[in-house]
Structure formats: structure tokens, C-alpha cells
Amino acid sequence: MRILVMSDIHANYTALEAVLRDAGKVDETWCLGDLVGYGPDPNAVVEEVQDIPNLICLLGNHDVGVIGKMPLETFNGDARRSLMHHEKVLTATNLEYMRSLPSTIKVRGEATLAHGSPRDPLWEYILNSLTARLNFDHFETPWCFVGHSHIQCIFILNPETDQISLDQTKPDTTIQLRPKMILNPGSVGQPRDRDPRAAYAIYDTEARSWTPRRVEYNIPEVQQRIREFKLPEKHALRIAEGW
Ligand code: ZN
């Protein structure tokens, strides 16, 4: 099976469209959460995601905030402002759909899926070797796919030495999967690894391979909508630079 793995769309409909087009025909789509937050198009993104066939979709911390399962005070000022706007504009149907999604980890075939990390699926960021090492004890499958940090990367555990290596993957370079790995497809709507292109990955279950990918989209158009809705200017600036 050819599977599209994506995360952290963050209400950026233009980036989502570009990813779906660029990925082409896939057998399944796995979305690791954060449909909303930051961007201008929460309804369009939730509606588009709902229409994706053979979809597994987890909730992220921003999603849980907007459906009222986590107080918005737990988010920093600029993130909170967008979430308050999204809370107001999201339709009842879209909120209901989001409430039907799980906020826990999910196991599918050889992969464990989590938004943040397998031991703390909503909030923990896997950004360094220490956090990665602790999380390798929290999943049974050969590999685990996470989002949340918005950084396209791979953590590899060497079982002989117990050492972790961190690999900032190159787009379009296919990696052969082997136990144990934690892989992040990066963020569709707000990349933070200094490459502003929308990020995702293709997972091939037969070949046991992972191909990180990047695709350009119309950033000025999204910035214009962020400004139109008077969302924080920071959210417009960062998508052009990837931070
Ligand atoms: Zn996120």
C-alpha cells in the first residue's frame, strides 16, 4: 500500500490542496492531527479532510483546544487568538466531525501513529535524542510516525549501542525503514525547518520505505487571508520563511 502521511495542516487550505495534488493516487491517508490553529481556513480544511477516502485522522493539541476539551489558556497568546477565531467560525457540523476523532495513539500494521509522541500524544515534542530515547520504550511496532514539531526528520535507535541518531531528511530521498525509527513527515501548513514548502511523506508498506516530500504552494494568497481575518501578523510572516 502507498500511504500519504501528513500532519499539522493548521487551517492552511492552499497548502493542503497542493499536498493532495502532489501526492497523487494513494491507498490510504494518515493525518497526525492539528487540522486547525494559526491559519485562515479552518472550515475548508476540515471539510476537505472529511472527504479523503480511507482516512485515519488523529486530533492534535490545537484541535482539542477548539472543541473545548482543553482550556485555551494553555496556548500562548498568538496561538490562542487564532483558536478563539476558529472556535467562532467553525460550523457545528465540522466541530461535530472533529469531536468524533481520537486524541490517543493508533496502531496500524507496522506503524504506531501519534500527534506529539507515543507516551504523551497531545503535548510532547520529540525534538532531541533524549526525548526520542524515552519514547522508544512506548511503542511496540517497528516504527512510529509523529507530527507536532513541524520538523521533517527521523530518529533512529541503534539497538546494539542504544544510541540515537537524528536525521534531517532530504526531500525525495527514499529511506529504507528498519526497527526502531520515529519519523516525522513535517508540517503541511506551517513548516518550521526553514523550508517554507508544504511537507508530507509517502509510506510504502510493501517496500517498507519512507519518502519525505516538499511541495510549493501560493504563500502570498494564504498570507492575504490571514491578514483579512485579522489573525496575528506573526502567522503570516512565518509561513513565508518556515519558522
Ligand atoms: Zn501543530
Coordinates of N, CA and C and ligand atoms in Angstrom, one line a residue:
M1 N 0.8 -1.2 0.0 CA 0.0 0.0 0.0 C 0.9 1.3 0.0
R2 N 0.4 2.2 -0.8 CA 1.1 3.5 -0.8 C 0.3 4.5 0.1
I3 N 0.9 5.0 1.1 CA 0.1 5.8 2.1 C 0.7 7.2 2.2
L4 N -0.2 8.2 2.1 CA 0.1 9.6 2.4 C 0.1 9.8 3.8
V5 N 1.3 10.3 4.4 CA 1.3 10.6 5.8 C 1.5 12.1 5.9
M6 N 0.6 12.8 6.6 CA 0.8 14.2 6.8 C 0.3 14.7 8.2
S7 N 0.7 15.9 8.5 CA 0.4 16.4 9.9 C 0.4 17.9 9.9
D8 N -0.2 18.5 10.9 CA -0.2 19.9 11.2 C -0.5 20.8 9.9
I9 N -1.7 20.6 9.5 CA -2.3 21.4 8.3 C -2.5 22.8 8.8
H10 N -3.0 23.0 10.0 CA -3.2 24.3 10.6 C -4.0 25.3 9.8
A11 N -5.1 24.8 9.3 CA -6.1 25.7 8.6 C -5.5 26.4 7.4
N12 N -4.5 25.7 6.8 CA -3.9 26.2 5.5 C -4.4 25.4 4.4
Y13 N -5.5 25.8 3.8 CA -6.2 25.1 2.8 C -5.4 25.0 1.5
T14 N -4.7 26.1 1.1 CA -3.9 26.1 -0.1 C -2.8 25.1 0.0
A15 N -2.1 25.0 1.1 CA -1.1 24.0 1.3 C -1.6 22.6 1.2
L16 N -2.8 22.4 1.8 CA -3.4 21.0 1.8 C -3.7 20.6 0.4
E17 N -4.3 21.5 -0.4 CA -4.6 21.2 -1.8 C -3.3 20.8 -2.5
A18 N -2.3 21.6 -2.3 CA -1.0 21.3 -3.0 C -0.5 19.9 -2.7
V19 N -0.6 19.5 -1.4 CA -0.1 18.2 -0.9 C -0.9 17.1 -1.6
L20 N -2.2 17.2 -1.5 CA -3.1 16.2 -2.0 C -2.8 16.0 -3.5
R21 N -2.6 17.1 -4.3 CA -2.4 17.0 -5.7 C -1.0 16.4 -6.0
D22 N 0.0 16.8 -5.2 CA 1.3 16.3 -5.4 C 1.5 14.8 -5.1
A23 N 0.8 14.4 -4.0 CA 0.9 13.0 -3.6 C 0.3 12.0 -4.6
G24 N -0.7 12.5 -5.4 CA -1.3 11.6 -6.4 C -2.1 10.6 -5.8
K25 N -2.3 9.4 -6.5 CA -3.2 8.4 -6.0 C -2.5 7.6 -4.9
V26 N -3.2 7.5 -3.8 CA -2.7 6.7 -2.6 C -3.8 5.7 -2.2
D27 N -3.4 4.7 -1.4 CA -4.4 3.7 -0.9 C -5.0 4.2 0.4
E28 N -4.2 4.9 1.2 CA -4.7 5.4 2.4 C -4.1 6.7 2.7
T29 N -4.7 7.5 3.6 CA -4.1 8.8 4.1 C -4.2 8.8 5.6
W30 N -3.0 9.0 6.2 CA -2.9 9.1 7.6 C -2.6 10.5 8.0
C31 N -3.5 11.2 8.8 CA -3.3 12.6 9.2 C -3.0 12.6 10.7
L32 N -1.9 13.1 11.1 CA -1.5 13.0 12.5 C -1.9 14.2 13.4
G33 N -2.9 15.0 12.9 CA -3.5 16.0 13.8 C -3.1 17.4 13.6
D34 N -3.8 18.3 14.3 CA -3.7 19.8 14.1 C -4.3 20.2 12.7
L35 N -5.6 20.0 12.6 CA -6.2 20.4 11.4 C -6.4 22.0 11.5
V36 N -6.6 22.5 12.7 CA -6.9 23.9 12.9 C -5.8 24.6 13.7
G37 N -6.0 25.9 14.0 CA -5.0 26.7 14.6 C -4.2 27.4 13.6
Y38 N -3.7 28.6 14.0 CA -2.8 29.5 13.2 C -3.4 30.1 11.9
G39 N -3.9 29.2 11.0 CA -4.2 29.6 9.6 C -5.6 30.2 9.4
P40 N -5.9 30.6 8.1 CA -7.2 31.3 7.9 C -8.4 30.4 7.5
D41 N -8.2 29.1 7.2 CA -9.2 28.3 6.6 C -9.7 27.1 7.4
P42 N -10.1 27.2 8.6 CA -10.4 26.0 9.4 C -11.6 25.2 8.8
N43 N -12.6 25.9 8.3 CA -13.8 25.1 7.8 C -13.4 24.4 6.5
A44 N -12.7 25.0 5.6 CA -12.3 24.4 4.3 C -11.4 23.2 4.6
V45 N -10.5 23.3 5.5 CA -9.6 22.2 5.8 C -10.3 21.0 6.4
V46 N -11.2 21.3 7.4 CA -11.9 20.1 8.0 C -12.8 19.5 7.0
E47 N -13.5 20.3 6.1 CA -14.3 19.7 5.1 C -13.5 18.9 4.1
E48 N -12.4 19.4 3.6 CA -11.6 18.6 2.7 C -11.0 17.3 3.3
V49 N -10.6 17.4 4.5 CA -10.1 16.2 5.2 C -11.2 15.1 5.3
Q50 N -12.4 15.5 5.7 CA -13.5 14.6 5.8 C -13.8 13.8 4.5
D51 N -13.5 14.5 3.4 CA -13.8 13.9 2.1 C -12.7 12.9 1.6
I52 N -11.6 12.8 2.3 CA -10.5 12.0 1.9 C -10.9 10.5 2.1
P53 N -10.9 9.7 1.1 CA -11.2 8.2 1.3 C -10.1 7.5 2.1
N54 N -10.5 6.4 2.8 CA -9.5 5.6 3.5 C -8.6 6.4 4.4
L55 N -9.2 7.2 5.3 CA -8.5 8.1 6.1 C -8.4 7.7 7.6
I56 N -7.2 7.9 8.1 CA -7.1 7.8 9.6 C -6.7 9.2 10.0
C57 N -7.5 9.8 10.9 CA -7.1 11.2 11.3 C -7.1 11.3 12.9
L58 N -6.0 11.7 13.4 CA -5.9 11.9 14.9 C -6.2 13.4 15.2
L59 N -6.5 13.7 16.4 CA -6.6 15.1 16.8 C -5.3 15.5 17.4
G60 N -4.9 16.8 17.2 CA -3.8 17.4 17.8 C -4.2 18.3 18.9
N61 N -3.2 18.9 19.6 CA -3.5 19.8 20.7 C -4.4 21.0 20.3
H62 N -4.1 21.6 19.1 CA -5.0 22.7 18.7 C -6.4 22.3 18.5
D63 N -6.6 21.1 17.9 CA -7.9 20.6 17.6 C -8.7 20.4 19.0
V64 N -8.0 19.8 19.9 CA -8.6 19.5 21.2 C -9.0 20.8 21.9
G65 N -8.2 21.9 21.7 CA -8.5 23.2 22.3 C -9.8 23.7 21.7
V66 N -9.9 23.6 20.4 CA -11.0 24.3 19.7 C -12.4 23.5 20.0
I67 N -12.3 22.2 20.3 CA -13.5 21.5 20.5 C -13.9 21.5 22.0
G68 N -13.1 22.3 22.8 CA -13.5 22.6 24.2 C -13.0 21.5 25.2
K69 N -12.0 20.6 24.7 CA -11.5 19.6 25.6 C -10.3 20.0 26.3
M70 N -9.8 21.2 26.1 CA -8.6 21.7 26.7 C -8.7 23.2 26.8
P71 N -8.5 23.8 28.0 CA -8.7 25.3 28.1 C -7.7 26.1 27.1
L72 N -8.3 27.1 26.5 CA -7.4 27.8 25.5 C -6.3 28.6 26.2
E73 N -6.4 28.8 27.5 CA -5.3 29.4 28.3 C -4.0 28.7 28.2
T74 N -4.1 27.4 27.9 CA -2.9 26.6 27.8 C -2.0 26.9 26.6
F75 N -2.6 27.7 25.7 CA -1.9 28.1 24.5 C -1.3 29.5 24.6
N76 N -0.2 29.7 23.9 CA 0.4 31.1 24.0 C -0.5 32.1 23.3
G77 N -0.3 33.4 23.5 CA -1.1 34.4 23.1 C -1.5 34.4 21.6
D78 N -0.5 34.3 20.7 CA -0.8 34.3 19.3 C -1.5 33.1 18.8
A79 N -1.2 31.9 19.4 CA -1.9 30.7 19.0 C -3.3 30.7 19.5
R80 N -3.5 31.3 20.7 CA -4.8 31.4 21.3 C -5.7 32.3 20.5
R81 N -5.2 33.4 20.0 CA -6.0 34.3 19.2 C -6.6 33.6 18.0
S82 N -5.8 32.8 17.3 CA -6.3 32.1 16.1 C -7.3 31.1 16.6
L83 N -7.1 30.4 17.7 CA -8.0 29.4 18.1 C -9.4 30.0 18.5
M84 N -9.3 31.2 19.1 CA -10.6 31.8 19.5 C -11.4 32.2 18.3
H85 N -10.7 32.6 17.2 CA -11.3 32.9 15.9 C -11.9 31.6 15.3
H86 N -11.2 30.6 15.4 CA -11.6 29.3 14.8 C -12.8 28.8 15.6
E87 N -12.8 28.9 16.9 CA -13.9 28.5 17.7 C -15.2 29.1 17.2
K88 N -15.1 30.4 16.9 CA -16.2 31.2 16.5 C -16.7 30.8 15.1
V89 N -15.8 30.6 14.1 CA -16.2 30.4 12.7 C -16.5 29.0 12.3
L90 N -15.9 28.0 13.1 CA -16.2 26.6 12.7 C -17.6 26.2 12.8
T91 N -18.1 25.6 11.7 CA -19.6 25.2 11.7 C -19.8 24.1 12.7
A92 N -21.1 23.9 13.1 CA -21.4 22.9 14.1 C -21.1 21.5 13.5
T93 N -21.3 21.3 12.2 CA -21.0 20.0 11.6 C -19.5 19.7 11.6
N94 N -18.7 20.7 11.4 CA -17.3 20.5 11.4 C -16.8 20.2 12.8
L95 N -17.3 20.9 13.8 CA -16.9 20.7 15.2 C -17.3 19.3 15.6
E96 N -18.5 18.9 15.1 CA -19.0 17.5 15.5 C -18.1 16.5 14.9
Y97 N -17.7 16.7 13.6 CA -16.7 15.7 13.0 C -15.4 15.7 13.8
M98 N -14.9 16.8 14.2 CA -13.7 16.8 15.0 C -13.8 16.1 16.3
R99 N -15.0 16.2 16.9 CA -15.2 15.5 18.2 C -15.3 14.0 18.0
S100 N -15.5 13.5 16.8 CA -15.6 12.1 16.6 C -14.2 11.5 16.4
L101 N -13.1 12.3 16.3 CA -11.8 11.8 16.1 C -11.0 11.5 17.4
P102 N -10.1 10.5 17.3 CA -9.4 10.1 18.6 C -8.2 11.1 18.9
S103 N -7.9 11.3 20.1 CA -6.8 12.1 20.5 C -5.7 11.2 21.2
T104 N -5.8 9.9 20.9 CA -4.9 8.9 21.5 C -3.9 8.4 20.4
I105 N -3.1 7.5 20.7 CA -2.2 6.9 19.7 C -3.1 5.8 18.9
K106 N -2.6 5.5 17.7 CA -3.3 4.4 17.0 C -2.3 3.5 16.4
V107 N -2.5 2.2 16.4 CA -1.6 1.3 15.8 C -2.2 0.8 14.5
R108 N -1.5 0.8 13.4 CA -2.0 0.3 12.1 C -0.8 -0.4 11.4
G109 N -1.0 -1.7 11.3 CA 0.1 -2.5 10.6 C 1.4 -2.4 11.5
E110 N 2.5 -2.0 10.8 CA 3.8 -2.0 11.5 C 4.0 -0.6 12.1
A111 N 3.0 0.3 12.0 CA 3.3 1.7 12.5 C 2.4 2.0 13.7
T112 N 3.0 2.8 14.6 CA 2.2 3.5 15.6 C 2.1 4.9 15.3
L113 N 0.9 5.5 15.4 CA 0.7 6.9 15.0 C 0.3 7.7 16.2
A114 N 1.0 8.9 16.3 CA 0.7 9.8 17.5 C 0.8 11.2 17.0
H115 N 0.1 12.2 17.6 CA 0.3 13.6 17.2 C 1.7 14.0 17.7
G116 N 1.8 14.0 19.1 CA 3.1 14.5 19.6 C 4.1 13.5 19.9
S117 N 3.8 12.5 20.7 CA 4.7 11.4 21.0 C 3.9 10.2 21.5
P118 N 4.4 9.0 21.4 CA 3.6 7.9 21.9 C 3.3 7.9 23.4
R119 N 4.2 8.5 24.2 CA 4.0 8.5 25.6 C 3.1 9.7 26.1
D120 N 3.0 10.7 25.3 CA 2.2 11.9 25.6 C 1.7 12.5 24.3
P121 N 0.6 11.8 23.7 CA 0.2 12.0 22.4 C -0.2 13.5 22.0
L122 N -0.7 14.2 23.0 CA -1.1 15.6 22.6 C -0.1 16.6 22.8
W123 N 0.8 16.5 23.7 CA 1.7 17.7 24.1 C 3.2 17.5 23.9
E124 N 3.7 16.3 24.0 CA 5.2 16.2 24.0 C 5.8 16.4 22.6
Y125 N 6.8 17.2 22.5 CA 7.5 17.4 21.2 C 8.7 16.5 21.2
I126 N 8.9 15.7 20.2 CA 10.2 14.9 20.0 C 11.1 15.8 19.2
L127 N 12.0 16.5 19.9 CA 12.9 17.4 19.2 C 14.4 17.0 19.4
N128 N 14.6 16.2 20.4 CA 16.0 15.8 20.7 C 16.2 14.3 21.0
S129 N 17.4 13.9 21.0 CA 17.7 12.5 21.2 C 17.2 11.9 22.5
L130 N 17.3 12.7 23.6 CA 16.8 12.3 24.9 C 15.3 11.9 24.9
T131 N 14.5 12.9 24.4 CA 13.1 12.7 24.3 C 12.8 11.5 23.4
A132 N 13.5 11.4 22.3 CA 13.3 10.3 21.4 C 13.6 9.0 22.1
R133 N 14.7 8.9 22.8 CA 15.1 7.7 23.5 C 14.0 7.2 24.5
L134 N 13.5 8.1 25.3 CA 12.4 7.8 26.2 C 11.2 7.2 25.5
N135 N 10.9 7.8 24.3 CA 9.7 7.4 23.6 C 9.8 6.1 22.9
F136 N 11.1 5.6 22.6 CA 11.2 4.3 22.0 C 10.7 3.2 22.9
D137 N 10.6 3.4 24.2 CA 10.0 2.4 25.1 C 8.5 2.5 25.2
H138 N 7.9 3.3 24.4 CA 6.4 3.5 24.5 C 5.7 3.0 23.2
F139 N 6.3 2.3 22.3 CA 5.6 1.7 21.2 C 6.2 0.4 20.9
E140 N 5.3 -0.5 20.4 CA 5.7 -1.9 20.2 C 6.1 -2.2 18.7
T141 N 5.5 -1.4 17.8 CA 5.7 -1.6 16.4 C 7.1 -1.3 16.0
P142 N 7.5 -1.7 14.8 CA 8.9 -1.3 14.3 C 9.1 0.2 14.2
W143 N 8.1 0.9 13.8 CA 8.3 2.4 13.7 C 7.1 3.1 14.2
C144 N 7.3 4.4 14.4 CA 6.3 5.3 14.9 C 6.3 6.6 14.1
F145 N 5.1 7.1 13.7 CA 5.0 8.3 13.0 C 4.4 9.4 13.9
V146 N 5.1 10.5 14.0 CA 4.6 11.6 14.8 C 4.6 13.0 14.0
G147 N 3.8 13.9 14.5 CA 3.9 15.3 14.0 C 4.3 16.2 15.1
H148 N 3.6 17.4 15.2 CA 3.6 18.3 16.3 C 4.8 19.3 16.3
S149 N 6.0 18.8 16.0 CA 7.2 19.7 16.0 C 7.3 20.5 14.7
H150 N 6.6 20.1 13.7 CA 6.6 20.7 12.4 C 8.0 20.6 11.7
I151 N 8.8 19.6 12.1 CA 10.1 19.4 11.5 C 10.2 18.1 10.9
Q152 N 10.5 18.0 9.6 CA 10.6 16.8 8.8 C 11.9 16.1 9.2
C153 N 11.8 15.0 10.0 CA 13.1 14.4 10.4 C 12.8 12.9 10.9
I154 N 13.9 12.2 11.2 CA 13.9 10.8 11.6 C 14.8 10.6 12.8
F155 N 14.3 9.9 13.8 CA 15.2 9.5 14.9 C 15.4 8.0 14.7
I156 N 16.6 7.5 14.8 CA 16.9 6.1 14.7 C 17.6 5.6 15.9
L157 N 17.1 4.5 16.4 CA 17.7 3.9 17.6 C 18.6 2.7 17.2
N158 N 19.8 2.7 17.6 CA 20.7 1.6 17.3 C 20.6 0.7 18.5
P159 N 20.0 -0.5 18.2 CA 19.7 -1.4 19.4 C 21.0 -2.0 20.0
E160 N 22.1 -2.0 19.3 CA 23.3 -2.6 19.9 C 24.0 -1.6 20.8
T161 N 24.0 -0.3 20.4 CA 24.7 0.7 21.2 C 23.7 1.5 22.1
D162 N 22.4 1.4 21.8 CA 21.4 2.2 22.5 C 21.5 3.7 22.2
Q163 N 22.2 4.0 21.1 CA 22.4 5.4 20.7 C 21.3 5.8 19.7
I164 N 21.0 7.1 19.8 CA 20.0 7.7 18.9 C 20.7 8.5 17.9
S165 N 20.4 8.4 16.6 CA 20.8 9.4 15.6 C 19.6 10.2 15.1
L166 N 19.9 11.5 14.9 CA 18.8 12.3 14.3 C 19.2 12.7 12.9
D167 N 18.2 12.5 12.0 CA 18.5 12.7 10.6 C 17.5 13.7 10.1
Q168 N 18.0 14.9 9.6 CA 17.1 15.9 8.9 C 17.0 15.4 7.5
T169 N 15.9 14.8 7.1 CA 15.8 14.1 5.9 C 15.9 15.0 4.7
K170 N 16.3 14.5 3.5 CA 16.3 15.2 2.3 C 15.0 14.9 1.5
P171 N 14.3 15.9 1.0 CA 13.1 15.7 0.3 C 13.4 14.8 -0.9
D172 N 12.5 13.9 -1.3 CA 12.6 13.0 -2.4 C 13.7 11.9 -2.3
T173 N 14.3 11.8 -1.1 CA 15.3 10.7 -0.9 C 14.6 9.6 -0.1
T174 N 14.4 8.5 -0.7 CA 13.7 7.4 -0.1 C 14.6 6.7 1.0
I175 N 14.0 6.5 2.1 CA 14.7 5.8 3.2 C 14.1 4.4 3.4
Q176 N 15.0 3.4 3.6 CA 14.6 2.1 3.9 C 14.3 2.0 5.4
L177 N 13.1 1.6 5.7 CA 12.7 1.6 7.1 C 13.3 0.3 7.8
R178 N 13.7 0.5 9.1 CA 14.1 -0.7 9.9 C 13.8 -0.4 11.3
P179 N 13.6 -1.4 12.1 CA 13.3 -1.2 13.5 C 14.6 -0.6 14.2
K180 N 14.5 0.4 15.1 CA 13.4 1.2 15.5 C 13.6 2.6 15.0
M181 N 12.5 3.2 14.5 CA 12.6 4.5 14.0 C 11.4 5.3 14.4
I182 N 11.6 6.6 14.7 CA 10.5 7.6 14.9 C 10.6 8.6 13.7
L183 N 9.5 8.7 12.9 CA 9.6 9.5 11.7 C 8.5 10.6 11.8
N184 N 8.9 11.8 11.3 CA 8.0 13.0 11.3 C 7.9 13.5 9.8
P185 N 6.7 13.5 9.3 CA 6.5 13.9 7.9 C 6.7 15.4 7.7
G186 N 6.8 16.2 8.8 CA 6.8 17.6 8.8 C 5.4 18.2 8.8
S187 N 5.3 19.5 8.6 CA 4.0 20.2 8.6 C 3.5 20.6 7.3
V188 N 2.3 20.4 7.0 CA 1.7 20.8 5.7 C 1.5 22.3 5.7
G189 N 1.0 22.9 6.8 CA 0.5 24.3 6.7 C 1.4 25.3 7.4
Q190 N 2.4 24.8 8.2 CA 3.3 25.8 8.9 C 4.7 25.1 9.2
P191 N 5.5 24.8 8.1 CA 6.8 24.2 8.4 C 7.7 25.1 9.2
R192 N 8.5 24.4 10.1 CA 9.4 25.2 11.0 C 10.8 24.7 10.8
D193 N 11.1 24.2 9.6 CA 12.5 23.8 9.4 C 13.2 24.6 8.4
R194 N 12.8 25.9 8.3 CA 13.4 26.8 7.4 C 13.2 26.6 5.9
D195 N 12.3 25.6 5.6 CA 11.9 25.3 4.2 C 10.4 25.6 4.2
P196 N 10.0 26.7 3.6 CA 8.5 27.1 3.7 C 7.6 26.2 2.8
R197 N 8.2 25.3 2.0 CA 7.3 24.4 1.2 C 6.5 23.5 2.1
A198 N 5.3 23.1 1.7 CA 4.5 22.2 2.5 C 5.1 20.8 2.5
A199 N 5.1 20.2 3.7 CA 5.8 18.9 3.9 C 4.9 17.8 4.1
Y200 N 5.2 16.6 3.6 CA 4.5 15.4 3.9 C 5.4 14.2 3.6
A201 N 4.9 13.0 3.7 CA 5.7 11.8 3.3 C 4.9 10.7 2.7
I202 N 5.5 9.9 1.9 CA 4.9 8.7 1.3 C 5.5 7.5 2.0
Y203 N 4.6 6.7 2.6 CA 5.0 5.4 3.3 C 4.5 4.3 2.4
D204 N 5.5 3.4 2.0 CA 5.1 2.2 1.2 C 5.2 1.0 2.1
T205 N 4.1 0.4 2.4 CA 4.1 -0.7 3.4 C 4.8 -2.0 2.8
E206 N 4.8 -2.2 1.5 CA 5.4 -3.4 1.0 C 6.9 -3.2 0.9
A207 N 7.3 -2.1 0.4 CA 8.8 -1.8 0.2 C 9.3 -1.4 1.6
R208 N 8.5 -1.2 2.6 CA 8.9 -0.7 3.9 C 9.8 0.5 3.7
S209 N 9.3 1.5 3.0 CA 10.1 2.7 2.7 C 9.3 4.0 3.1
W210 N 10.1 5.0 3.2 CA 9.6 6.3 3.6 C 10.2 7.4 2.7
T211 N 9.4 8.2 2.0 CA 9.9 9.2 1.2 C 9.4 10.6 1.6
P212 N 10.2 11.4 2.3 CA 9.8 12.7 2.7 C 9.7 13.6 1.4
R213 N 8.6 14.4 1.4 CA 8.5 15.3 0.2 C 8.1 16.7 0.6
R214 N 8.4 17.7 -0.4 CA 8.0 19.1 -0.2 C 7.4 19.5 -1.5
V215 N 6.4 20.4 -1.3 CA 5.7 21.0 -2.5 C 5.4 22.5 -2.3
E216 N 5.7 23.3 -3.3 CA 5.4 24.7 -3.2 C 3.9 25.0 -3.3
Y217 N 3.5 26.0 -2.7 CA 2.1 26.5 -2.8 C 2.1 28.0 -2.8
N218 N 0.9 28.6 -3.0 CA 0.8 30.0 -3.1 C 0.7 30.6 -1.7
I219 N 1.9 31.0 -1.2 CA 2.0 31.5 0.2 C 1.4 32.9 0.3
P220 N 1.6 33.8 -0.7 CA 1.0 35.2 -0.5 C -0.5 35.2 -0.4
E221 N -1.1 34.2 -1.1 CA -2.6 34.1 -1.1 C -3.0 33.7 0.3
V222 N -2.3 32.9 1.0 CA -2.7 32.5 2.4 C -2.4 33.6 3.4
Q223 N -1.3 34.3 3.1 CA -0.9 35.5 4.0 C -2.0 36.5 3.9
Q224 N -2.5 36.7 2.7 CA -3.6 37.7 2.5 C -4.8 37.4 3.3
R225 N -5.2 36.1 3.3 CA -6.4 35.7 4.1 C -6.1 35.8 5.6
I226 N -4.9 35.5 6.0 CA -4.6 35.7 7.5 C -4.8 37.1 7.9
R227 N -4.3 38.1 7.0 CA -4.5 39.5 7.3 C -5.9 40.0 7.2
E228 N -6.7 39.4 6.2 CA -8.1 39.7 6.1 C -8.9 39.4 7.3
F229 N -8.6 38.3 7.9 CA -9.3 37.8 9.1 C -8.7 38.4 10.4
K230 N -7.7 39.3 10.3 CA -7.0 39.9 11.4 C -6.4 39.0 12.4
L231 N -5.9 37.9 11.9 CA -5.2 36.9 12.7 C -3.8 37.5 12.9
P232 N -3.1 37.0 14.0 CA -1.7 37.6 14.3 C -0.8 37.6 13.0
E233 N -0.2 38.8 12.8 CA 0.7 39.0 11.7 C 1.9 38.0 11.7
K234 N 2.3 37.6 12.9 CA 3.3 36.6 13.0 C 3.0 35.3 12.2
H235 N 1.8 34.9 12.2 CA 1.4 33.7 11.5 C 1.6 33.9 10.0
A236 N 1.4 35.1 9.5 CA 1.6 35.4 8.1 C 3.1 35.4 7.7
L237 N 3.9 36.0 8.6 CA 5.3 36.1 8.3 C 6.0 34.8 8.3
R238 N 5.7 33.9 9.3 CA 6.4 32.7 9.5 C 6.2 31.7 8.4
I239 N 5.0 31.7 7.7 CA 4.8 30.7 6.7 C 5.7 31.0 5.4
A240 N 6.1 32.2 5.3 CA 6.9 32.6 4.1 C 8.4 32.2 4.4
E241 N 8.8 32.0 5.6 CA 10.2 31.7 5.9 C 10.4 30.3 6.5
G242 N 9.3 29.7 7.0 CA 9.4 28.3 7.5 C 10.0 28.3 8.9
W243 N 9.4 29.1 9.8 CA 9.8 29.0 11.2 C 8.6 29.0 12.2
Ligands
ZN1 ZN 1.0 21.8 15.2

